[in-house]
Amino acid sequence: AQAAQAAAAAQAAQAAALARKPVVRTAIVSAVLPMGTHADWMSAAGIATSDFGFVNYIIDHESGWGVQKWNYSGSGAYGIGQAMPASKMAPYGSDYMTNPITQLKWANAYAIGKFGSWASAYSHWVAVHSW
């Protein structure tokens, strides 16, 4: 009887733990990338040519230019610039989940809005390894 009670209690505890566990949903999104180089994408996003080196460094380290890079390091961040949550990029285009130019538009606004410039964003990234 004690063994049955212990088993029932363990099962109830496991069920309670599962009930508290967050549900993780994943989506499969297909992307057709625009033609051109990363520099072409940056230009199309309105990023100044003089900032290309800073942008390339940050993006290469954040996502390796992975347009659909999800949950990098378990953070839940998404896309080229690792926006968290991904929906932060929505104001820059409804195709924010698949379009690197849309993602770069968000990253450009983020870098300038938060750090004042891509150069300052780069300096911050080098110092703390994130932005």
Short mmCIF file of C-alpha atoms in Angstrom, two decimals:
data_model
loop_
_atom_site.label_atom_id
_atom_site.label_comp_id
_atom_site.label_asym_id
_atom_site.label_seq_id
_atom_site.Cartn_x
_atom_site.Cartn_y
_atom_site.Cartn_z
CA ALA A 1 0.00 0.00 0.00
CA GLN A 2 2.87 2.36 0.86
CA ALA A 3 4.59 1.63 -2.46
CA ALA A 4 1.37 2.36 -4.34
CA GLN A 5 0.93 5.65 -2.46
CA ALA A 6 4.56 6.62 -3.15
CA ALA A 7 4.14 5.82 -6.85
CA ALA A 8 0.91 7.82 -7.02
CA ALA A 9 2.56 10.76 -5.27
CA ALA A 10 5.52 10.64 -7.66
CA GLN A 11 3.17 10.51 -10.64
CA ALA A 12 1.18 13.48 -9.28
CA ALA A 13 4.38 15.45 -8.71
CA GLN A 14 5.53 14.72 -12.26
CA ALA A 15 2.15 15.80 -13.68
CA ALA A 16 2.28 19.01 -11.65
CA ALA A 17 5.82 19.74 -12.92
CA LEU A 18 4.73 19.20 -16.51
CA ALA A 19 1.77 21.52 -15.99
CA ARG A 20 4.17 24.30 -14.92
CA LYS A 21 6.59 23.71 -17.78
CA PRO A 22 6.20 26.34 -20.51
CA VAL A 23 5.04 25.16 -23.89
CA VAL A 24 7.60 25.79 -26.58
CA ARG A 25 6.19 26.18 -30.03
CA THR A 26 8.30 26.12 -33.13
CA ALA A 27 7.39 27.21 -36.59
CA ILE A 28 8.84 26.12 -39.84
CA VAL A 29 9.20 29.15 -42.03
CA SER A 30 10.66 28.97 -45.49
CA ALA A 31 12.67 31.85 -46.83
CA VAL A 32 13.70 32.83 -50.30
CA LEU A 33 16.65 35.11 -49.72
CA PRO A 34 17.03 38.22 -51.84
CA MET A 35 19.77 38.24 -54.44
CA GLY A 36 23.05 39.93 -53.68
CA THR A 37 25.77 40.07 -51.10
CA HIS A 38 25.56 41.06 -47.47
CA ALA A 39 26.71 44.53 -48.57
CA ASP A 40 23.79 44.66 -51.03
CA TRP A 41 21.41 43.73 -48.21
CA MET A 42 22.87 46.40 -45.91
CA SER A 43 22.56 49.00 -48.64
CA ALA A 44 18.93 48.00 -49.32
CA ALA A 45 18.23 48.35 -45.58
CA GLY A 46 19.51 51.93 -45.62
CA ILE A 47 22.71 51.30 -43.69
CA ALA A 48 25.53 53.72 -44.53
CA THR A 49 28.42 52.20 -46.46
CA SER A 50 30.80 53.58 -43.82
CA ASP A 51 29.07 51.34 -41.24
CA PHE A 52 29.32 48.07 -43.20
CA GLY A 53 32.38 46.86 -41.27
CA PHE A 54 30.71 47.42 -37.90
CA VAL A 55 27.46 45.82 -39.06
CA ASN A 56 29.24 42.82 -40.56
CA TYR A 57 31.21 42.21 -37.36
CA ILE A 58 28.14 42.35 -35.11
CA ILE A 59 25.88 40.32 -37.38
CA ASP A 60 28.57 37.73 -38.04
CA HIS A 61 29.01 37.26 -34.29
CA GLU A 62 25.30 37.40 -33.42
CA SER A 63 23.96 35.01 -36.05
CA GLY A 64 26.57 34.23 -38.68
CA TRP A 65 24.13 35.93 -41.08
CA GLY A 66 21.53 33.25 -40.30
CA VAL A 67 18.25 34.85 -41.34
CA GLN A 68 16.24 32.17 -39.56
CA LYS A 69 18.57 31.69 -36.60
CA TRP A 70 16.26 30.98 -33.68
CA ASN A 71 16.92 30.81 -29.98
CA TYR A 72 20.62 31.52 -30.19
CA SER A 73 22.24 30.39 -26.93
CA GLY A 74 18.81 29.57 -25.54
CA SER A 75 17.75 33.22 -25.34
CA GLY A 76 14.74 33.09 -27.63
CA ALA A 77 16.27 35.70 -29.94
CA TYR A 78 15.67 35.46 -33.68
CA GLY A 79 17.17 36.46 -36.99
CA ILE A 80 20.25 38.24 -38.24
CA GLY A 81 20.45 40.70 -35.34
CA GLN A 82 18.96 38.31 -32.79
CA ALA A 83 15.89 40.41 -31.94
CA MET A 84 14.20 39.31 -28.76
CA PRO A 85 11.37 38.74 -29.18
CA ALA A 86 11.29 38.38 -32.94
CA SER A 87 8.12 40.48 -33.12
CA LYS A 88 10.23 43.59 -32.40
CA MET A 89 11.06 43.48 -36.11
CA ALA A 90 7.40 43.50 -37.24
CA PRO A 91 7.18 47.30 -37.66
CA TYR A 92 9.89 47.05 -40.33
CA GLY A 93 7.97 44.61 -42.52
CA SER A 94 5.50 41.75 -42.32
CA ASP A 95 8.21 39.49 -43.76
CA TYR A 96 10.45 39.98 -40.72
CA MET A 97 10.73 36.24 -40.08
CA THR A 98 12.30 35.54 -43.48
CA ASN A 99 13.70 38.71 -45.06
CA PRO A 100 17.25 39.74 -44.15
CA ILE A 101 16.69 43.27 -45.41
CA THR A 102 13.72 43.73 -43.07
CA GLN A 103 15.80 42.28 -40.23
CA LEU A 104 18.65 44.67 -41.06
CA LYS A 105 16.24 47.63 -41.03
CA TRP A 106 15.34 46.66 -37.46
CA ALA A 107 19.01 46.16 -36.54
CA ASN A 108 19.89 49.57 -37.97
CA ALA A 109 17.18 51.28 -35.93
CA TYR A 110 18.22 49.30 -32.84
CA ALA A 111 21.93 50.15 -33.18
CA ILE A 112 21.32 53.85 -33.73
CA GLY A 113 18.50 54.09 -31.19
CA LYS A 114 20.30 52.27 -28.39
CA PHE A 115 23.94 53.13 -29.02
CA GLY A 116 23.80 56.28 -31.16
CA SER A 117 25.76 54.73 -34.02
CA TRP A 118 27.00 51.47 -35.43
CA ALA A 119 30.51 52.41 -34.28
CA SER A 120 29.28 52.68 -30.69
CA ALA A 121 27.30 49.45 -31.04
CA TYR A 122 30.48 47.76 -32.26
CA SER A 123 32.52 49.13 -29.33
CA HIS A 124 29.87 47.87 -26.91
CA TRP A 125 29.79 44.47 -28.60
CA VAL A 126 33.58 44.11 -28.42
CA ALA A 127 33.51 45.03 -24.71
CA VAL A 128 30.64 42.77 -23.58
CA HIS A 129 30.12 40.30 -26.47
CA SER A 130 26.48 41.14 -26.96
CA TRP A 131 24.33 44.08 -27.79
#
